[in-house]
């Protein structure tokens, strides 16, 4: 059951990672390589979800791994939402440049640098956790499983298709 929820949630993350808005802000902030790495690592993890779903029933370590993955997926989603919000804010302030230039003069420079550093620390932390999960999947014996349907279901589908034509 966890596999279905996580797989759907990872699909949402893949959509967000592929969005033009996120790519634009990631490029602007110089974190586009990090976003590509997240995509690659999440792809590796998504491949073993079916196997993990089967093994979590009998293996507590796999169950914990799936739980850690779920929490990390929520953290990734939060970061991607923050970046999307920042992109929209940037677009809005770009359109109203004369007003915002006055406001920017009031913001102290160190505050901007602290926020920038905090964002990079968060990105680095998520990347490290993703890499740990990828490494741990191997030690847990998780592998890519193809979804297979029982033969009689395939036969029924083929028979239904023939009658439909």
mmCIF file of C-alpha atoms in Angstrom:
data_model
loop_
_atom_site.group_PDB
_atom_site.id
_atom_site.type_symbol
_atom_site.label_atom_id
_atom_site.label_comp_id
_atom_site.label_asym_id
_atom_site.label_seq_id
_atom_site.Cartn_x
_atom_site.Cartn_y
_atom_site.Cartn_z
ATOM 1 C CA UNK A 1 0.000 0.000 0.000
ATOM 2 C CA UNK A 2 2.823 2.412 0.815
ATOM 3 C CA UNK A 3 4.225 1.772 -2.651
ATOM 4 C CA UNK A 4 1.100 3.150 -4.337
ATOM 5 C CA UNK A 5 1.099 6.338 -2.288
ATOM 6 C CA UNK A 6 4.844 6.886 -2.650
ATOM 7 C CA UNK A 7 4.808 6.122 -6.360
ATOM 8 C CA UNK A 8 2.031 8.661 -6.922
ATOM 9 C CA UNK A 9 3.806 11.235 -4.771
ATOM 10 C CA UNK A 10 7.092 10.674 -6.614
ATOM 11 C CA UNK A 11 5.247 11.244 -9.898
ATOM 12 C CA UNK A 12 4.156 14.639 -8.568
ATOM 13 C CA UNK A 13 7.759 15.418 -7.605
ATOM 14 C CA UNK A 14 8.958 14.428 -11.095
ATOM 15 C CA UNK A 15 6.396 16.804 -12.620
ATOM 16 C CA UNK A 16 7.566 19.626 -10.377
ATOM 17 C CA UNK A 17 11.227 18.925 -11.138
ATOM 18 C CA UNK A 18 10.452 19.043 -14.863
ATOM 19 C CA UNK A 19 8.466 22.297 -14.746
ATOM 20 C CA UNK A 20 9.809 25.261 -16.666
ATOM 21 C CA UNK A 21 9.277 27.553 -13.672
ATOM 22 C CA UNK A 22 11.406 25.397 -11.392
ATOM 23 C CA UNK A 23 14.095 24.986 -14.038
ATOM 24 C CA UNK A 24 14.213 28.743 -14.454
ATOM 25 C CA UNK A 25 14.601 29.537 -10.748
ATOM 26 C CA UNK A 26 17.034 26.638 -10.276
ATOM 27 C CA UNK A 27 19.200 28.004 -13.068
ATOM 28 C CA UNK A 28 18.986 31.523 -11.619
ATOM 29 C CA UNK A 29 20.008 30.270 -8.160
ATOM 30 C CA UNK A 30 22.703 27.973 -9.553
ATOM 31 C CA UNK A 31 21.078 24.805 -8.202
ATOM 32 C CA UNK A 32 20.021 23.214 -11.478
ATOM 33 C CA UNK A 33 22.669 20.482 -11.130
ATOM 34 C CA UNK A 34 21.237 19.656 -7.696
ATOM 35 C CA UNK A 35 17.716 19.386 -9.129
ATOM 36 C CA UNK A 36 18.961 17.025 -11.870
ATOM 37 C CA UNK A 37 20.685 14.912 -9.238
ATOM 38 C CA UNK A 38 17.450 14.696 -7.226
ATOM 39 C CA UNK A 39 15.601 13.572 -10.337
ATOM 40 C CA UNK A 40 18.183 10.866 -11.044
ATOM 41 C CA UNK A 41 18.251 9.586 -7.448
ATOM 42 C CA UNK A 42 14.459 9.578 -7.128
ATOM 43 C CA UNK A 43 14.269 7.648 -10.375
ATOM 44 C CA UNK A 44 16.567 4.973 -8.934
ATOM 45 C CA UNK A 45 14.446 4.775 -5.804
ATOM 46 C CA UNK A 46 11.144 4.636 -7.691
ATOM 47 C CA UNK A 47 12.367 1.564 -9.533
ATOM 48 C CA UNK A 48 12.500 -0.518 -6.357
ATOM 49 C CA UNK A 49 9.201 0.552 -4.773
ATOM 50 C CA UNK A 50 7.311 -2.563 -5.914
ATOM 51 C CA UNK A 51 9.969 -4.813 -4.366
ATOM 52 C CA UNK A 52 10.040 -2.726 -1.178
ATOM 53 C CA UNK A 53 6.261 -2.953 -0.920
ATOM 54 C CA UNK A 54 6.446 -6.762 -0.947
ATOM 55 C CA UNK A 55 9.326 -6.940 1.525
ATOM 56 C CA UNK A 56 8.035 -4.386 4.041
ATOM 57 C CA UNK A 57 5.535 -6.929 5.335
ATOM 58 C CA UNK A 58 8.254 -9.169 6.728
ATOM 59 C CA UNK A 59 11.225 -6.819 7.006
ATOM 60 C CA UNK A 60 11.168 -3.957 9.516
ATOM 61 C CA UNK A 61 14.264 -2.370 7.950
ATOM 62 C CA UNK A 62 12.479 -2.052 4.613
ATOM 63 C CA UNK A 63 9.428 -0.635 6.377
ATOM 64 C CA UNK A 64 11.661 1.970 8.068
ATOM 65 C CA UNK A 65 13.340 2.709 4.703
ATOM 66 C CA UNK A 66 9.942 3.381 3.100
ATOM 67 C CA UNK A 67 8.962 5.594 6.029
ATOM 68 C CA UNK A 68 12.214 7.567 5.716
ATOM 69 C CA UNK A 69 11.603 7.901 1.983
ATOM 70 C CA UNK A 70 8.092 9.199 2.569
ATOM 71 C CA UNK A 71 9.295 11.854 5.025
ATOM 72 C CA UNK A 72 12.088 12.885 2.677
ATOM 73 C CA UNK A 73 9.621 13.119 -0.228
ATOM 74 C CA UNK A 74 7.563 15.567 1.843
ATOM 75 C CA UNK A 75 10.704 17.608 2.563
ATOM 76 C CA UNK A 76 11.551 17.673 -1.145
ATOM 77 C CA UNK A 77 8.024 18.775 -1.963
ATOM 78 C CA UNK A 78 8.309 21.615 0.561
ATOM 79 C CA UNK A 79 11.578 22.813 -0.975
ATOM 80 C CA UNK A 80 10.159 22.636 -4.503
ATOM 81 C CA UNK A 81 7.093 24.589 -3.382
ATOM 82 C CA UNK A 82 9.340 27.208 -1.767
ATOM 83 C CA UNK A 83 11.316 27.528 -5.000
ATOM 84 C CA UNK A 84 8.128 27.834 -7.059
ATOM 85 C CA UNK A 85 6.859 30.510 -4.689
ATOM 86 C CA UNK A 86 10.160 32.340 -4.974
ATOM 87 C CA UNK A 87 9.957 32.139 -8.761
ATOM 88 C CA UNK A 88 6.470 33.656 -8.738
ATOM 89 C CA UNK A 89 7.626 36.343 -6.302
ATOM 90 C CA UNK A 90 10.599 37.106 -8.525
ATOM 91 C CA UNK A 91 8.347 37.401 -11.556
ATOM 92 C CA UNK A 92 5.988 39.689 -9.672
ATOM 93 C CA UNK A 93 8.771 41.934 -8.348
ATOM 94 C CA UNK A 94 10.363 42.069 -11.780
ATOM 95 C CA UNK A 95 7.115 43.505 -13.156
ATOM 96 C CA UNK A 96 6.942 46.116 -10.385
ATOM 97 C CA UNK A 97 10.643 47.005 -10.328
ATOM 98 C CA UNK A 98 10.356 50.717 -9.381
ATOM 99 C CA UNK A 99 8.457 49.913 -6.182
ATOM 100 C CA UNK A 100 10.627 46.985 -5.148
ATOM 101 C CA UNK A 101 13.897 48.809 -5.664
ATOM 102 C CA UNK A 102 12.911 51.129 -2.810
ATOM 103 C CA UNK A 103 12.040 48.155 -0.591
ATOM 104 C CA UNK A 104 15.293 46.339 -1.398
ATOM 105 C CA UNK A 105 17.267 49.270 -0.076
ATOM 106 C CA UNK A 106 15.666 48.645 3.321
ATOM 107 C CA UNK A 107 16.676 44.952 3.498
ATOM 108 C CA UNK A 108 20.098 44.423 5.055
ATOM 109 C CA UNK A 109 22.534 42.387 2.941
ATOM 110 C CA UNK A 110 23.483 39.835 5.648
ATOM 111 C CA UNK A 111 19.826 38.726 5.900
ATOM 112 C CA UNK A 112 19.835 37.846 2.200
ATOM 113 C CA UNK A 113 23.061 35.884 2.582
ATOM 114 C CA UNK A 114 21.748 33.913 5.574
ATOM 115 C CA UNK A 115 18.645 32.864 3.623
ATOM 116 C CA UNK A 116 20.801 31.834 0.667
ATOM 117 C CA UNK A 117 23.065 29.770 2.918
ATOM 118 C CA UNK A 118 20.106 28.133 4.674
ATOM 119 C CA UNK A 119 18.610 27.109 1.317
ATOM 120 C CA UNK A 120 21.860 25.533 0.174
ATOM 121 C CA UNK A 121 22.246 23.716 3.490
ATOM 122 C CA UNK A 122 18.727 22.317 3.105
ATOM 123 C CA UNK A 123 19.459 21.217 -0.473
ATOM 124 C CA UNK A 124 22.712 19.556 0.583
ATOM 125 C CA UNK A 125 20.952 17.786 3.459
ATOM 126 C CA UNK A 126 18.231 16.417 1.175
ATOM 127 C CA UNK A 127 20.771 15.287 -1.413
ATOM 128 C CA UNK A 128 22.788 13.464 1.247
ATOM 129 C CA UNK A 129 19.655 11.733 2.571
ATOM 130 C CA UNK A 130 18.631 10.729 -0.952
ATOM 131 C CA UNK A 131 22.070 9.260 -1.595
ATOM 132 C CA UNK A 132 21.875 7.377 1.710
ATOM 133 C CA UNK A 133 18.511 5.892 0.715
ATOM 134 C CA UNK A 134 19.893 4.830 -2.670
ATOM 135 C CA UNK A 135 22.857 3.138 -0.990
ATOM 136 C CA UNK A 136 20.655 1.562 1.663
ATOM 137 C CA UNK A 137 18.289 0.066 -0.926
ATOM 138 C CA UNK A 138 21.159 -2.084 -2.134
ATOM 139 C CA UNK A 139 22.064 -3.300 1.342
ATOM 140 C CA UNK A 140 18.376 -4.138 1.944
ATOM 141 C CA UNK A 141 18.393 -6.285 -1.174
ATOM 142 C CA UNK A 142 15.813 -4.171 -2.992
ATOM 143 C CA UNK A 143 15.774 -4.559 -6.751
ATOM 144 C CA UNK A 144 13.748 -3.415 -9.727
ATOM 145 C CA UNK A 145 10.705 -5.616 -10.202
ATOM 146 C CA UNK A 146 8.643 -5.660 -13.354
ATOM 147 C CA UNK A 147 4.910 -5.540 -12.819
ATOM 148 C CA UNK A 148 3.544 -8.828 -14.019
ATOM 149 C CA UNK A 149 -0.050 -9.792 -14.519
ATOM 150 C CA UNK A 150 -1.207 -13.344 -14.147
ATOM 151 C CA UNK A 151 -1.526 -15.100 -17.500
ATOM 152 C CA UNK A 152 -5.269 -15.534 -17.222
ATOM 153 C CA UNK A 153 -5.747 -11.764 -16.826
ATOM 154 C CA UNK A 154 -3.653 -11.150 -19.954
ATOM 155 C CA UNK A 155 -5.709 -13.758 -21.799
ATOM 156 C CA UNK A 156 -8.988 -12.137 -20.663
ATOM 157 C CA UNK A 157 -7.742 -8.733 -21.791
ATOM 158 C CA UNK A 158 -6.758 -10.109 -25.205
ATOM 159 C CA UNK A 159 -10.106 -11.910 -25.562
ATOM 160 C CA UNK A 160 -11.989 -8.746 -24.626
ATOM 161 C CA UNK A 161 -10.023 -6.796 -27.195
ATOM 162 C CA UNK A 162 -10.863 -9.301 -29.922
ATOM 163 C CA UNK A 163 -14.586 -9.132 -29.096
ATOM 164 C CA UNK A 164 -14.442 -5.339 -28.990
ATOM 165 C CA UNK A 165 -13.070 -5.154 -32.513
#
